[in-house]
Amino acid sequence: MDIPTFKYHPDPLATGSIERSEQTCLVCGQARGFIYTGAIYAEDDLDDSICPWCIADGTAHEKFNAEFVDAAGVGGYGLWEPVPDEIVAEVAYRTPGFTGWQQEKWFTHCGDAGQFLGRAGHDEISALGPDAIAAIKEEIGFDGEEWDDYFESLDKDGEPTAYMFKCRHCGAIGGYSDFT
């Protein structure tokens, strides 16, 4: 069984936001073989208990008023360009989020939300190319040796960690980094 397609998070299995599981979904009551493991903003404790289908069709948001991405974080709390409310709603209410060290942000570009590519360290950012390196350097604001040391220390599975995105329209790479 394939999971639903998410426009703004194209491979949530690879990013770890959705995992194989026999857990029963609290929304639809079914065990569909996959469960969401990312951040959930809701009054109820919903950790590891919502299936991807109930995220995709909006029923998890409708039933529990759940957000999977902080709506204010779409656009990076003003770091990147604002996008229309309907795009913010799709990202916040119908897209699997991810877990960061600090409050998560969602890259925007070309009037739209970007696609989440995943967590990245030095090697993954280098593989994405010079635009990815420049995006993180600009975001963190370090130069010279301070930047070199920081960039070298970025770790996909540790900290500091970068979170990388790709524009759905022009292919621009964007993102940010954080640590505890």
PDB file of C-alpha atoms in Angstrom:
ATOM      1  CA  MET A   1       0.000   0.000   0.000  1.00  0.00           C
ATOM      2  CA  ASP A   2       1.331   3.415  -0.954  1.00  0.00           C
ATOM      3  CA  ILE A   3       0.943   6.386   1.348  1.00  0.00           C
ATOM      4  CA  PRO A   4      -0.796   9.550   0.112  1.00  0.00           C
ATOM      5  CA  THR A   5       1.170  12.049  -1.941  1.00  0.00           C
ATOM      6  CA  PHE A   6       2.091  15.248  -0.122  1.00  0.00           C
ATOM      7  CA  LYS A   7       2.862  18.222  -2.359  1.00  0.00           C
ATOM      8  CA  TYR A   8       5.089  19.919   0.222  1.00  0.00           C
ATOM      9  CA  HIS A   9       6.699  16.834   1.778  1.00  0.00           C
ATOM     10  CA  PRO A  10       7.310  14.461  -1.144  1.00  0.00           C
ATOM     11  CA  ASP A  11       9.069  11.649   0.740  1.00  0.00           C
ATOM     12  CA  PRO A  12       8.003  11.558   4.402  1.00  0.00           C
ATOM     13  CA  LEU A  13       9.184   7.952   4.695  1.00  0.00           C
ATOM     14  CA  ALA A  14      12.745   8.951   3.781  1.00  0.00           C
ATOM     15  CA  THR A  15      12.689  11.942   6.151  1.00  0.00           C
ATOM     16  CA  GLY A  16      11.377   9.798   9.008  1.00  0.00           C
ATOM     17  CA  SER A  17       8.159  11.765   9.492  1.00  0.00           C
ATOM     18  CA  ILE A  18       6.116   8.688   8.609  1.00  0.00           C
ATOM     19  CA  GLU A  19       7.123   5.173   9.599  1.00  0.00           C
ATOM     20  CA  ARG A  20       5.811   1.675   9.069  1.00  0.00           C
ATOM     21  CA  SER A  21       3.619   0.724  12.018  1.00  0.00           C
ATOM     22  CA  GLU A  22       0.644  -1.418  12.960  1.00  0.00           C
ATOM     23  CA  GLN A  23      -0.553   1.343  15.315  1.00  0.00           C
ATOM     24  CA  THR A  24      -4.265   2.163  15.043  1.00  0.00           C
ATOM     25  CA  CYS A  25      -5.028   5.716  13.940  1.00  0.00           C
ATOM     26  CA  LEU A  26      -6.995   7.717  16.523  1.00  0.00           C
ATOM     27  CA  VAL A  27      -8.826   9.544  13.746  1.00  0.00           C
ATOM     28  CA  CYS A  28     -10.116   6.786  11.446  1.00  0.00           C
ATOM     29  CA  GLY A  29      -9.678   3.793  13.774  1.00  0.00           C
ATOM     30  CA  GLN A  30      -7.711   1.823  11.190  1.00  0.00           C
ATOM     31  CA  ALA A  31      -4.260   0.261  11.269  1.00  0.00           C
ATOM     32  CA  ARG A  32      -3.041   1.011   7.742  1.00  0.00           C
ATOM     33  CA  GLY A  33       0.605   0.056   8.117  1.00  0.00           C
ATOM     34  CA  PHE A  34       1.995   3.581   8.517  1.00  0.00           C
ATOM     35  CA  ILE A  35       1.917   6.203  11.256  1.00  0.00           C
ATOM     36  CA  TYR A  36       3.022   9.834  11.509  1.00  0.00           C
ATOM     37  CA  THR A  37       5.928  10.398  13.925  1.00  0.00           C
ATOM     38  CA  GLY A  38       6.593  14.134  13.568  1.00  0.00           C
ATOM     39  CA  ALA A  39       5.454  17.126  15.596  1.00  0.00           C
ATOM     40  CA  ILE A  40       1.749  17.572  16.352  1.00  0.00           C
ATOM     41  CA  TYR A  41       0.322  20.749  17.837  1.00  0.00           C
ATOM     42  CA  ALA A  42      -3.002  19.891  19.537  1.00  0.00           C
ATOM     43  CA  GLU A  43      -4.595  19.842  22.976  1.00  0.00           C
ATOM     44  CA  ASP A  44      -4.744  16.029  22.963  1.00  0.00           C
ATOM     45  CA  ASP A  45      -1.671  13.786  23.099  1.00  0.00           C
ATOM     46  CA  LEU A  46      -1.595  12.434  19.557  1.00  0.00           C
ATOM     47  CA  ASP A  47       2.043  11.335  19.281  1.00  0.00           C
ATOM     48  CA  ASP A  48       2.543   8.370  16.940  1.00  0.00           C
ATOM     49  CA  SER A  49      -1.208   7.857  16.546  1.00  0.00           C
ATOM     50  CA  ILE A  50      -2.320   9.472  13.263  1.00  0.00           C
ATOM     51  CA  CYS A  51      -2.109   7.818   9.863  1.00  0.00           C
ATOM     52  CA  PRO A  52      -0.931   9.689   6.760  1.00  0.00           C
ATOM     53  CA  TRP A  53      -4.367   9.421   5.124  1.00  0.00           C
ATOM     54  CA  CYS A  54      -6.027  11.393   7.940  1.00  0.00           C
ATOM     55  CA  ILE A  55      -3.362  14.074   7.600  1.00  0.00           C
ATOM     56  CA  ALA A  56      -3.728  14.252   3.809  1.00  0.00           C
ATOM     57  CA  ASP A  57      -7.516  14.562   3.767  1.00  0.00           C
ATOM     58  CA  GLY A  58      -7.643  17.017   6.669  1.00  0.00           C
ATOM     59  CA  THR A  59      -9.704  14.831   9.018  1.00  0.00           C
ATOM     60  CA  ALA A  60      -6.988  14.838  11.709  1.00  0.00           C
ATOM     61  CA  HIS A  61      -7.096  18.633  11.734  1.00  0.00           C
ATOM     62  CA  GLU A  62     -10.906  18.664  11.718  1.00  0.00           C
ATOM     63  CA  LYS A  63     -11.281  16.119  14.536  1.00  0.00           C
ATOM     64  CA  PHE A  64      -8.519  17.312  16.883  1.00  0.00           C
ATOM     65  CA  ASN A  65      -7.732  20.827  15.591  1.00  0.00           C
ATOM     66  CA  ALA A  66      -4.257  19.394  14.991  1.00  0.00           C
ATOM     67  CA  GLU A  67      -1.479  21.269  13.234  1.00  0.00           C
ATOM     68  CA  PHE A  68       1.512  19.371  11.877  1.00  0.00           C
ATOM     69  CA  VAL A  69       3.506  22.523  11.151  1.00  0.00           C
ATOM     70  CA  ASP A  70       3.128  25.760  13.105  1.00  0.00           C
ATOM     71  CA  ALA A  71       1.166  27.982  10.711  1.00  0.00           C
ATOM     72  CA  ALA A  72       3.234  31.015  11.756  1.00  0.00           C
ATOM     73  CA  GLY A  73       6.394  29.087  10.830  1.00  0.00           C
ATOM     74  CA  VAL A  74       5.380  28.830   7.167  1.00  0.00           C
ATOM     75  CA  GLY A  75       7.641  31.534   5.765  1.00  0.00           C
ATOM     76  CA  GLY A  76      10.017  31.210   8.701  1.00  0.00           C
ATOM     77  CA  TYR A  77       8.261  33.754  10.961  1.00  0.00           C
ATOM     78  CA  GLY A  78       9.046  36.448   8.392  1.00  0.00           C
ATOM     79  CA  LEU A  79      12.460  35.129   7.325  1.00  0.00           C
ATOM     80  CA  TRP A  80      11.106  34.245   3.863  1.00  0.00           C
ATOM     81  CA  GLU A  81       8.286  35.624   1.736  1.00  0.00           C
ATOM     82  CA  PRO A  82       4.656  35.348   2.867  1.00  0.00           C
ATOM     83  CA  VAL A  83       2.329  32.990   1.001  1.00  0.00           C
ATOM     84  CA  PRO A  84      -1.476  32.891   0.640  1.00  0.00           C
ATOM     85  CA  ASP A  85      -3.522  31.556   3.564  1.00  0.00           C
ATOM     86  CA  GLU A  86      -4.649  28.490   1.611  1.00  0.00           C
ATOM     87  CA  ILE A  87      -1.011  27.414   1.191  1.00  0.00           C
ATOM     88  CA  VAL A  88      -0.318  27.983   4.888  1.00  0.00           C
ATOM     89  CA  ALA A  89      -3.386  25.851   5.678  1.00  0.00           C
ATOM     90  CA  GLU A  90      -2.266  23.013   3.403  1.00  0.00           C
ATOM     91  CA  VAL A  91       1.190  22.934   4.982  1.00  0.00           C
ATOM     92  CA  ALA A  92      -0.013  23.337   8.581  1.00  0.00           C
ATOM     93  CA  TYR A  93      -3.090  21.086   8.484  1.00  0.00           C
ATOM     94  CA  ARG A  94      -2.581  18.559   5.661  1.00  0.00           C
ATOM     95  CA  THR A  95       1.187  18.040   5.367  1.00  0.00           C
ATOM     96  CA  PRO A  96       3.424  15.918   7.603  1.00  0.00           C
ATOM     97  CA  GLY A  97       5.794  18.124   9.545  1.00  0.00           C
ATOM     98  CA  PHE A  98       9.213  17.279  10.911  1.00  0.00           C
ATOM     99  CA  THR A  99      10.976  17.561  14.244  1.00  0.00           C
ATOM    100  CA  GLY A 100      13.738  20.095  14.796  1.00  0.00           C
ATOM    101  CA  TRP A 101      15.837  21.131  17.773  1.00  0.00           C
ATOM    102  CA  GLN A 102      13.989  24.446  18.044  1.00  0.00           C
ATOM    103  CA  GLN A 103      10.700  25.687  16.615  1.00  0.00           C
ATOM    104  CA  GLU A 104      10.412  24.444  13.030  1.00  0.00           C
ATOM    105  CA  LYS A 105      10.233  26.794  10.034  1.00  0.00           C
ATOM    106  CA  TRP A 106       8.957  26.085   6.514  1.00  0.00           C
ATOM    107  CA  PHE A 107      10.793  27.650   3.543  1.00  0.00           C
ATOM    108  CA  THR A 108       8.753  29.672   1.046  1.00  0.00           C
ATOM    109  CA  HIS A 109       9.756  30.869  -2.421  1.00  0.00           C
ATOM    110  CA  CYS A 110       8.032  31.975  -5.649  1.00  0.00           C
ATOM    111  CA  GLY A 111       4.793  32.639  -3.758  1.00  0.00           C
ATOM    112  CA  ASP A 112       4.509  29.041  -2.538  1.00  0.00           C
ATOM    113  CA  ALA A 113       5.758  26.767   0.217  1.00  0.00           C
ATOM    114  CA  GLY A 114       8.835  24.717  -0.577  1.00  0.00           C
ATOM    115  CA  GLN A 115       9.142  20.944  -0.576  1.00  0.00           C
ATOM    116  CA  PHE A 116      10.814  19.560   2.535  1.00  0.00           C
ATOM    117  CA  LEU A 117      13.855  17.511   1.515  1.00  0.00           C
ATOM    118  CA  GLY A 118      14.919  16.498   5.008  1.00  0.00           C
ATOM    119  CA  ARG A 119      17.498  17.021   7.709  1.00  0.00           C
ATOM    120  CA  ALA A 120      21.009  17.650   6.485  1.00  0.00           C
ATOM    121  CA  GLY A 121      24.541  17.826   7.750  1.00  0.00           C
ATOM    122  CA  HIS A 122      27.729  19.033   6.082  1.00  0.00           C
ATOM    123  CA  ASP A 123      27.839  16.151   3.580  1.00  0.00           C
ATOM    124  CA  GLU A 124      24.172  16.351   2.562  1.00  0.00           C
ATOM    125  CA  ILE A 125      24.301  20.131   2.114  1.00  0.00           C
ATOM    126  CA  SER A 126      27.496  19.843   0.079  1.00  0.00           C
ATOM    127  CA  ALA A 127      25.793  17.253  -2.142  1.00  0.00           C
ATOM    128  CA  LEU A 128      22.909  19.685  -2.752  1.00  0.00           C
ATOM    129  CA  GLY A 129      25.432  22.176  -4.138  1.00  0.00           C
ATOM    130  CA  PRO A 130      26.657  25.744  -3.673  1.00  0.00           C
ATOM    131  CA  ASP A 131      23.162  27.256  -3.499  1.00  0.00           C
ATOM    132  CA  ALA A 132      22.348  25.054  -0.509  1.00  0.00           C
ATOM    133  CA  ILE A 133      25.579  26.051   1.211  1.00  0.00           C
ATOM    134  CA  ALA A 134      24.860  29.735   0.518  1.00  0.00           C
ATOM    135  CA  ALA A 135      21.299  29.419   1.881  1.00  0.00           C
ATOM    136  CA  ILE A 136      22.486  28.058   5.220  1.00  0.00           C
ATOM    137  CA  LYS A 137      25.381  30.521   5.409  1.00  0.00           C
ATOM    138  CA  GLU A 138      23.036  33.453   4.792  1.00  0.00           C
ATOM    139  CA  GLU A 139      20.491  32.164   7.296  1.00  0.00           C
ATOM    140  CA  ILE A 140      22.985  31.669  10.133  1.00  0.00           C
ATOM    141  CA  GLY A 141      24.895  34.883   9.365  1.00  0.00           C
ATOM    142  CA  PHE A 142      28.390  33.549  10.055  1.00  0.00           C
ATOM    143  CA  ASP A 143      31.491  34.420   8.012  1.00  0.00           C
ATOM    144  CA  GLY A 144      35.114  33.335   7.796  1.00  0.00           C
ATOM    145  CA  GLU A 145      36.427  30.806  10.267  1.00  0.00           C
ATOM    146  CA  GLU A 146      33.230  30.945  12.321  1.00  0.00           C
ATOM    147  CA  TRP A 147      31.252  29.829   9.243  1.00  0.00           C
ATOM    148  CA  ASP A 148      33.835  27.186   8.292  1.00  0.00           C
ATOM    149  CA  ASP A 149      33.713  25.649  11.775  1.00  0.00           C
ATOM    150  CA  TYR A 150      29.916  25.773  11.910  1.00  0.00           C
ATOM    151  CA  PHE A 151      29.473  24.307   8.429  1.00  0.00           C
ATOM    152  CA  GLU A 152      31.891  21.482   9.197  1.00  0.00           C
ATOM    153  CA  SER A 153      29.989  20.682  12.419  1.00  0.00           C
ATOM    154  CA  LEU A 154      26.547  20.353  10.779  1.00  0.00           C
ATOM    155  CA  ASP A 155      25.267  16.823  11.354  1.00  0.00           C
ATOM    156  CA  LYS A 156      22.140  15.239   9.873  1.00  0.00           C
ATOM    157  CA  ASP A 157      21.633  13.043  12.931  1.00  0.00           C
ATOM    158  CA  GLY A 158      23.093  15.317  15.603  1.00  0.00           C
ATOM    159  CA  GLU A 159      23.470  19.011  16.105  1.00  0.00           C
ATOM    160  CA  PRO A 160      23.665  21.522  14.721  1.00  0.00           C
ATOM    161  CA  THR A 161      21.352  20.297  11.985  1.00  0.00           C
ATOM    162  CA  ALA A 162      20.074  21.922   8.800  1.00  0.00           C
ATOM    163  CA  TYR A 163      16.580  21.477   7.357  1.00  0.00           C
ATOM    164  CA  MET A 164      16.537  21.728   3.582  1.00  0.00           C
ATOM    165  CA  PHE A 165      13.774  22.627   1.134  1.00  0.00           C
ATOM    166  CA  LYS A 166      13.369  23.031  -2.613  1.00  0.00           C
ATOM    167  CA  CYS A 167      11.170  25.556  -4.415  1.00  0.00           C
ATOM    168  CA  ARG A 168       8.424  23.770  -6.343  1.00  0.00           C
ATOM    169  CA  HIS A 169       8.612  26.329  -9.154  1.00  0.00           C
ATOM    170  CA  CYS A 170      12.199  27.390  -9.828  1.00  0.00           C
ATOM    171  CA  GLY A 171      14.117  24.677  -7.964  1.00  0.00           C
ATOM    172  CA  ALA A 172      15.866  27.114  -5.588  1.00  0.00           C
ATOM    173  CA  ILE A 173      17.246  25.444  -2.484  1.00  0.00           C
ATOM    174  CA  GLY A 174      16.529  27.028   0.877  1.00  0.00           C
ATOM    175  CA  GLY A 175      16.588  26.100   4.495  1.00  0.00           C
ATOM    176  CA  TYR A 176      17.822  26.875   7.947  1.00  0.00           C
ATOM    177  CA  SER A 177      19.806  25.315  10.755  1.00  0.00           C
ATOM    178  CA  ASP A 178      19.397  25.028  14.502  1.00  0.00           C
ATOM    179  CA  PHE A 179      20.694  23.346  17.628  1.00  0.00           C
ATOM    180  CA  THR A 180      19.770  22.994  21.300  1.00  0.00           C
TER     181      THR A 180
END
